[in-house]
Amino acid sequence: MRAGAGPEFCRRPRGVLRGAALTLVFAGVLGTAAATGSLPRREQARELLPAPAASRATVDRAALARAAAEAVADGKSGKKAAEEFVSRSGDRWGAVYDKHEYAEFEQALDGAYTGVGLSARRTAGDRVEISRVQGGGPAERAGLRPGDLLTAVDGRPVAGLSVSEVVSLLRGEGVSGSAVTLGVERGRASWTQDLRRARLTTQPVTVRRLDDGTVLIRVAAFTKGTGERVRAAVRSAPSGAGVLLDLRGNAGGLLAEAAVAASAFLDGGLVATYDVDGEQRAVYAEGGGDTVRPLVALIDGGTMSAAELLTGALQDRGRAVTVGSRTFGKGSVQMPSTLPDGSVAELTVGHYRTPAGHAVDGRGITPDLTAGDRAEERARTVLSGLGGAS
C-alpha cells in the first residue's frame, strides 16, 4: 500500500475544513434510479478524498445556511462560520470553499490544473519523492525526474508535512506564470530549482500493449471524458486480447465517468446504489459492452471513491478478477450547498453500496487475489490463465 501518493492537482484547497486529512478536487455526479442516470444540476453530489476514518455524520443544511447568513448579517465571514459549523457537526468529509477555490474545483473536472507538472509520494524513509513527471510541463523541462527528492518548496522544508500539504505548496494560489522554488536532491547532489507554474491538462488514461499481447489500460482519475477513453481503448484492442485494468492510486473523480468505463465491460445493469437523505438511488451502465474479453483489475490502498465503485461493480457481477490489496474505503456522498457570501459547503448526505449491497465506506473492497509488490506480475499470470494472453 502506497503511503500517500498524490498528483499535483489533487490538493487540499486553502481554507477547507481542517478535520479532513485530504480533499480531492474532483466531483462525483451521480445517477438517479432512472436508467438515464443523470442528476439535475442542483443535485450534483461530490466525492472527496477520505479522511483516515469513515464518517457517518451528516449536516443540517438549513441550519448551516442560517448560521452563515447570520454571520454575514453581523459583518463576519460566512465561510468561517460554515467551517466552524461543519467542524462541530462531526462530518469529517465536509469541506467549505470560497469562490476561487470552488472555481478551481470545477475546472479540475475538465482535467486541467495550474502547477509544475509532478506527482509526489512519501517514501519508506519518510522523504517526499517525485513519483511522476508530466510530459511537457515545467518540471520536465527543468530536468526533474521520478526518484528525485523534494526537500523544500519556496524555502519551507517539507519534512513533517503531509503529501497533500506539499502539493498545496506546489500549486500555490493556482496562478499560471507564478514562480516557485524547489529544493531537490538526487543521489549526493542537491540544488534549488526555480520554476514557473503553467496551466496543464492531465492524461487520465494511458494504453499500452504488453509483450504477451495483453492490453494494459491505466486509469489515473475519472475526469471528464475518461469513461469514453476507456471504452475506445477496449473497442480498439485486438480480438481476444485480455485487458489489465490498472486502478491503483486512482483517487476517484466523476462517478458518471466510472459508470461509462463500466459500460466498456458490461451489457447494462447496476453499477452502484446510494442514498441521499434516506432516498435510495442507483447508477447504471450502458448496454453493449464487451462481456467476453478476459479482464483483470489491479487495485490497492490508493484506489478510492469512484474507482472503488467501478471495482465493486466488476467484482460483484463476476466480470473481472481483482488483484492487489484492499482499497481505501471511501463511500460517502457529498452535495454542494451555496452560502449567502458565495462560498460553497460540500456536505455528506449519504453512502454508496456495490451491486451486491456491500458498503464501501470505511471498509474498502478486498481483492479476489491478494498481492503486494508483484501485483502486476500476478495479475498477468491470472489473465493468462483466463486466456487473455496470446
Tab-separated table of N, CA and C in Angstrom, residues 237-318:
chain	number	residue	atom	x	y	z
A	237	ALA	N	-8.885	-2.715	-28.958
A	237	ALA	CA	-7.998	-3.813	-28.577
A	237	ALA	C	-8.172	-4.985	-29.533
A	238	PRO	N	-7.093	-5.684	-29.869
A	238	PRO	CA	-7.201	-6.844	-30.776
A	238	PRO	C	-8.188	-7.873	-30.249
A	239	SER	N	-8.852	-8.534	-31.130
A	239	SER	CA	-9.819	-9.554	-30.750
A	239	SER	C	-9.156	-10.630	-29.904
A	240	GLY	N	-9.769	-10.952	-28.780
A	240	GLY	CA	-9.258	-11.998	-27.906
A	240	GLY	C	-8.209	-11.551	-26.918
A	241	ALA	N	-7.662	-10.354	-27.108
A	241	ALA	CA	-6.632	-9.875	-26.175
A	241	ALA	C	-7.254	-9.569	-24.819
A	242	GLY	N	-6.586	-9.998	-23.758
A	242	GLY	CA	-7.073	-9.689	-22.427
A	242	GLY	C	-6.756	-8.262	-22.040
A	243	VAL	N	-7.512	-7.743	-21.067
A	243	VAL	CA	-7.314	-6.373	-20.593
A	243	VAL	C	-6.902	-6.392	-19.129
A	244	LEU	N	-5.841	-5.684	-18.833
A	244	LEU	CA	-5.421	-5.446	-17.458
A	244	LEU	C	-5.802	-4.010	-17.135
A	245	LEU	N	-6.818	-3.830	-16.299
A	245	LEU	CA	-7.329	-2.517	-15.939
A	245	LEU	C	-6.664	-2.079	-14.640
A	246	ASP	N	-5.757	-1.117	-14.740
A	246	ASP	CA	-4.967	-0.700	-13.583
A	246	ASP	C	-5.621	0.511	-12.913
A	247	LEU	N	-6.201	0.277	-11.737
A	247	LEU	CA	-6.854	1.335	-10.969
A	247	LEU	C	-6.067	1.685	-9.713
A	248	ARG	N	-4.830	1.240	-9.633
A	248	ARG	CA	-4.021	1.538	-8.445
A	248	ARG	C	-3.728	3.032	-8.367
A	249	GLY	N	-3.880	3.590	-7.187
A	249	GLY	CA	-3.616	5.008	-6.993
A	249	GLY	C	-4.665	5.920	-7.587
A	250	ASN	N	-5.759	5.360	-8.079
A	250	ASN	CA	-6.830	6.175	-8.662
A	250	ASN	C	-7.700	6.701	-7.529
A	251	ALA	N	-7.625	8.015	-7.285
A	251	ALA	CA	-8.319	8.615	-6.149
A	251	ALA	C	-9.778	8.936	-6.442
A	252	GLY	N	-10.290	8.504	-7.582
A	252	GLY	CA	-11.709	8.684	-7.863
A	252	GLY	C	-11.964	9.796	-8.844
A	253	GLY	N	-13.086	10.486	-8.659
A	253	GLY	CA	-13.474	11.540	-9.573
A	253	GLY	C	-14.955	11.491	-9.856
A	254	LEU	N	-15.315	11.646	-11.113
A	254	LEU	CA	-16.721	11.647	-11.509
A	254	LEU	C	-17.249	10.225	-11.580
A	255	LEU	N	-18.231	9.928	-10.756
A	255	LEU	CA	-18.813	8.594	-10.781
A	255	LEU	C	-19.494	8.329	-12.116
A	256	ALA	N	-20.047	9.368	-12.736
A	256	ALA	CA	-20.660	9.189	-14.046
A	256	ALA	C	-19.646	8.656	-15.047
A	257	GLU	N	-18.391	9.121	-14.952
A	257	GLU	CA	-17.348	8.633	-15.846
A	257	GLU	C	-16.977	7.189	-15.514
A	258	ALA	N	-16.981	6.845	-14.229
A	258	ALA	CA	-16.711	5.464	-13.847
A	258	ALA	C	-17.802	4.536	-14.381
A	259	ALA	N	-19.047	5.016	-14.402
A	259	ALA	CA	-20.144	4.219	-14.944
A	259	ALA	C	-19.968	4.000	-16.447
A	260	VAL	N	-19.494	5.025	-17.154
A	260	VAL	CA	-19.220	4.865	-18.591
A	260	VAL	C	-18.092	3.863	-18.794
A	261	ALA	N	-17.068	3.935	-17.955
A	261	ALA	CA	-15.978	2.964	-18.046
A	261	ALA	C	-16.500	1.551	-17.800
A	262	ALA	N	-17.408	1.394	-16.838
A	262	ALA	CA	-18.006	0.086	-16.591
A	262	ALA	C	-18.753	-0.415	-17.815
A	263	SER	N	-19.319	0.520	-18.574
A	263	SER	CA	-20.069	0.162	-19.774
A	263	SER	C	-19.190	-0.467	-20.844
A	264	ALA	N	-17.863	-0.290	-20.726
A	264	ALA	CA	-16.950	-0.930	-21.679
A	264	ALA	C	-16.938	-2.441	-21.487
A	265	PHE	N	-17.296	-2.902	-20.279
A	265	PHE	CA	-17.181	-4.322	-19.952
A	265	PHE	C	-18.502	-4.975	-19.568
A	266	LEU	N	-19.567	-4.193	-19.450
A	266	LEU	CA	-20.868	-4.712	-19.032
A	266	LEU	C	-21.929	-4.403	-20.080
A	267	ASP	N	-22.913	-5.255	-20.157
A	267	ASP	CA	-24.030	-5.004	-21.065
A	267	ASP	C	-25.187	-4.418	-20.262
A	268	GLY	N	-24.984	-3.177	-19.796
A	268	GLY	CA	-26.002	-2.514	-18.977
A	268	GLY	C	-25.984	-3.042	-17.559
A	269	GLY	N	-27.011	-2.672	-16.802
A	269	GLY	CA	-27.158	-3.161	-15.444
A	269	GLY	C	-26.569	-2.239	-14.398
A	270	LEU	N	-26.669	-2.675	-13.152
A	270	LEU	CA	-26.346	-1.859	-11.991
A	270	LEU	C	-24.842	-1.699	-11.786
A	271	VAL	N	-24.423	-0.468	-11.497
A	271	VAL	CA	-23.040	-0.167	-11.132
A	271	VAL	C	-22.927	0.093	-9.632
A	272	ALA	N	-23.864	0.855	-9.077
A	272	ALA	CA	-23.841	1.160	-7.646
A	272	ALA	C	-25.192	1.701	-7.220
A	273	THR	N	-25.470	1.593	-5.940
A	273	THR	CA	-26.629	2.255	-5.347
A	273	THR	C	-26.115	3.228	-4.295
A	274	TYR	N	-26.945	4.200	-3.952
A	274	TYR	CA	-26.570	5.157	-2.924
A	274	TYR	C	-27.840	5.774	-2.362
A	275	ASP	N	-27.711	6.435	-1.232
A	275	ASP	CA	-28.848	7.109	-0.624
A	275	ASP	C	-28.522	8.575	-0.429
A	276	VAL	N	-29.523	9.406	-0.603
A	276	VAL	CA	-29.401	10.844	-0.340
A	276	VAL	C	-30.530	11.210	0.607
A	277	ASP	N	-30.165	11.549	1.826
A	277	ASP	CA	-31.155	11.869	2.858
A	277	ASP	C	-32.193	10.751	2.979
A	278	GLY	N	-31.734	9.497	2.873
A	278	GLY	CA	-32.619	8.356	3.045
A	278	GLY	C	-33.311	7.879	1.787
A	279	GLU	N	-33.241	8.643	0.707
A	279	GLU	CA	-33.858	8.233	-0.554
A	279	GLU	C	-32.887	7.383	-1.358
A	280	GLN	N	-33.322	6.181	-1.771
A	280	GLN	CA	-32.448	5.262	-2.484
A	280	GLN	C	-32.398	5.591	-3.973
A	281	ARG	N	-31.193	5.592	-4.519
A	281	ARG	CA	-30.982	5.876	-5.933
A	281	ARG	C	-29.965	4.886	-6.484
A	282	ALA	N	-29.741	4.929	-7.798
A	282	ALA	CA	-28.852	3.954	-8.412
A	282	ALA	C	-28.156	4.535	-9.630
A	283	VAL	N	-27.039	3.919	-9.985
A	283	VAL	CA	-26.260	4.292	-11.168
A	283	VAL	C	-26.162	3.060	-12.053
A	284	TYR	N	-26.379	3.221	-13.361
A	284	TYR	CA	-26.391	2.100	-14.289
A	284	TYR	C	-25.350	2.251	-15.387
A	285	ALA	N	-24.876	1.114	-15.883
A	285	ALA	CA	-24.013	1.095	-17.058
A	285	ALA	C	-24.882	1.113	-18.304
A	286	GLU	N	-24.299	1.574	-19.396
A	286	GLU	CA	-24.972	1.497	-20.683
A	286	GLU	C	-24.810	0.093	-21.252
A	287	GLY	N	-25.664	-0.270	-22.183
A	287	GLY	CA	-25.590	-1.589	-22.798
A	287	GLY	C	-24.541	-1.647	-23.886
A	288	GLY	N	-24.247	-2.865	-24.329
A	288	GLY	CA	-23.377	-3.042	-25.481
A	288	GLY	C	-21.906	-3.198	-25.185
A	289	GLY	N	-21.523	-3.389	-23.928
A	289	GLY	CA	-20.111	-3.542	-23.604
A	289	GLY	C	-19.582	-4.915	-23.959
A	290	ASP	N	-18.264	-5.063	-23.904
A	290	ASP	CA	-17.595	-6.329	-24.189
A	290	ASP	C	-17.663	-7.196	-22.936
A	291	THR	N	-18.502	-8.202	-22.974
A	291	THR	CA	-18.695	-9.049	-21.797
A	291	THR	C	-17.894	-10.354	-21.885
A	292	VAL	N	-17.094	-10.509	-22.924
A	292	VAL	CA	-16.383	-11.770	-23.164
A	292	VAL	C	-14.885	-11.646	-22.935
A	293	ARG	N	-14.311	-10.533	-23.294
A	293	ARG	CA	-12.852	-10.358	-23.216
A	293	ARG	C	-12.358	-10.594	-21.783
A	294	PRO	N	-11.308	-11.410	-21.587
A	294	PRO	CA	-10.759	-11.622	-20.238
A	294	PRO	C	-10.340	-10.294	-19.615
A	295	LEU	N	-10.627	-10.145	-18.316
A	295	LEU	CA	-10.395	-8.869	-17.640
A	295	LEU	C	-9.900	-9.096	-16.218
A	296	VAL	N	-8.809	-8.418	-15.874
A	296	VAL	CA	-8.290	-8.407	-14.505
A	296	VAL	C	-8.126	-6.953	-14.092
A	297	ALA	N	-8.598	-6.611	-12.888
A	297	ALA	CA	-8.462	-5.245	-12.370
A	297	ALA	C	-7.437	-5.225	-11.254
A	298	LEU	N	-6.478	-4.315	-11.367
A	298	LEU	CA	-5.451	-4.117	-10.346
A	298	LEU	C	-5.883	-3.009	-9.395
A	299	ILE	N	-5.866	-3.257	-8.089
A	299	ILE	CA	-6.298	-2.277	-7.103
A	299	ILE	C	-5.318	-2.246	-5.937
A	300	ASP	N	-5.369	-1.151	-5.169
A	300	ASP	CA	-4.537	-1.056	-3.969
A	300	ASP	C	-5.154	-0.077	-2.991
A	301	GLY	N	-4.421	0.276	-1.958
A	301	GLY	CA	-4.939	1.185	-0.940
A	301	GLY	C	-5.153	2.583	-1.438
A	302	GLY	N	-4.632	2.914	-2.615
A	302	GLY	CA	-4.858	4.222	-3.214
A	302	GLY	C	-6.041	4.249	-4.154
A	303	THR	N	-6.734	3.120	-4.290
A	303	THR	CA	-7.941	3.050	-5.127
A	303	THR	C	-9.111	3.549	-4.291
A	304	MET	N	-9.745	4.648	-4.708
A	304	MET	CA	-10.729	5.312	-3.866
A	304	MET	C	-11.990	5.711	-4.636
A	305	SER	N	-13.051	5.953	-3.888
A	305	SER	CA	-14.265	6.610	-4.372
A	305	SER	C	-14.813	5.966	-5.644
A	306	ALA	N	-14.894	6.733	-6.727
A	306	ALA	CA	-15.469	6.228	-7.966
A	306	ALA	C	-14.716	5.005	-8.470
A	307	ALA	N	-13.406	4.970	-8.263
A	307	ALA	CA	-12.618	3.811	-8.685
A	307	ALA	C	-13.006	2.572	-7.887
A	308	GLU	N	-13.355	2.746	-6.622
A	308	GLU	CA	-13.812	1.619	-5.814
A	308	GLU	C	-15.164	1.106	-6.297
A	309	LEU	N	-16.028	2.024	-6.705
A	309	LEU	CA	-17.351	1.602	-7.158
A	309	LEU	C	-17.269	0.878	-8.496
A	310	LEU	N	-16.364	1.300	-9.377
A	310	LEU	CA	-16.142	0.554	-10.610
A	310	LEU	C	-15.611	-0.839	-10.277
A	311	THR	N	-14.658	-0.913	-9.348
A	311	THR	CA	-14.121	-2.201	-8.911
A	311	THR	C	-15.223	-3.092	-8.362
A	312	GLY	N	-16.074	-2.523	-7.493
A	312	GLY	CA	-17.154	-3.298	-6.889
A	312	GLY	C	-18.130	-3.820	-7.917
A	313	ALA	N	-18.438	-3.006	-8.933
A	313	ALA	CA	-19.372	-3.434	-9.976
A	313	ALA	C	-18.791	-4.597	-10.772
A	314	LEU	N	-17.532	-4.489	-11.166
A	314	LEU	CA	-16.902	-5.551	-11.957
A	314	LEU	C	-16.740	-6.827	-11.136
A	315	GLN	N	-16.440	-6.677	-9.848
A	315	GLN	CA	-16.260	-7.838	-8.981
A	315	GLN	C	-17.592	-8.508	-8.652
A	316	ASP	N	-18.565	-7.723	-8.193
A	316	ASP	CA	-19.848	-8.296	-7.793
A	316	ASP	C	-20.560	-8.988	-8.945
A	317	ARG	N	-20.399	-8.451	-10.139
A	317	ARG	CA	-21.101	-9.007	-11.286
A	317	ARG	C	-20.284	-10.055	-12.027
A	318	GLY	N	-19.183	-10.484	-11.415
A	318	GLY	CA	-18.397	-11.569	-11.960
A	318	GLY	C	-17.712	-11.251	-13.270
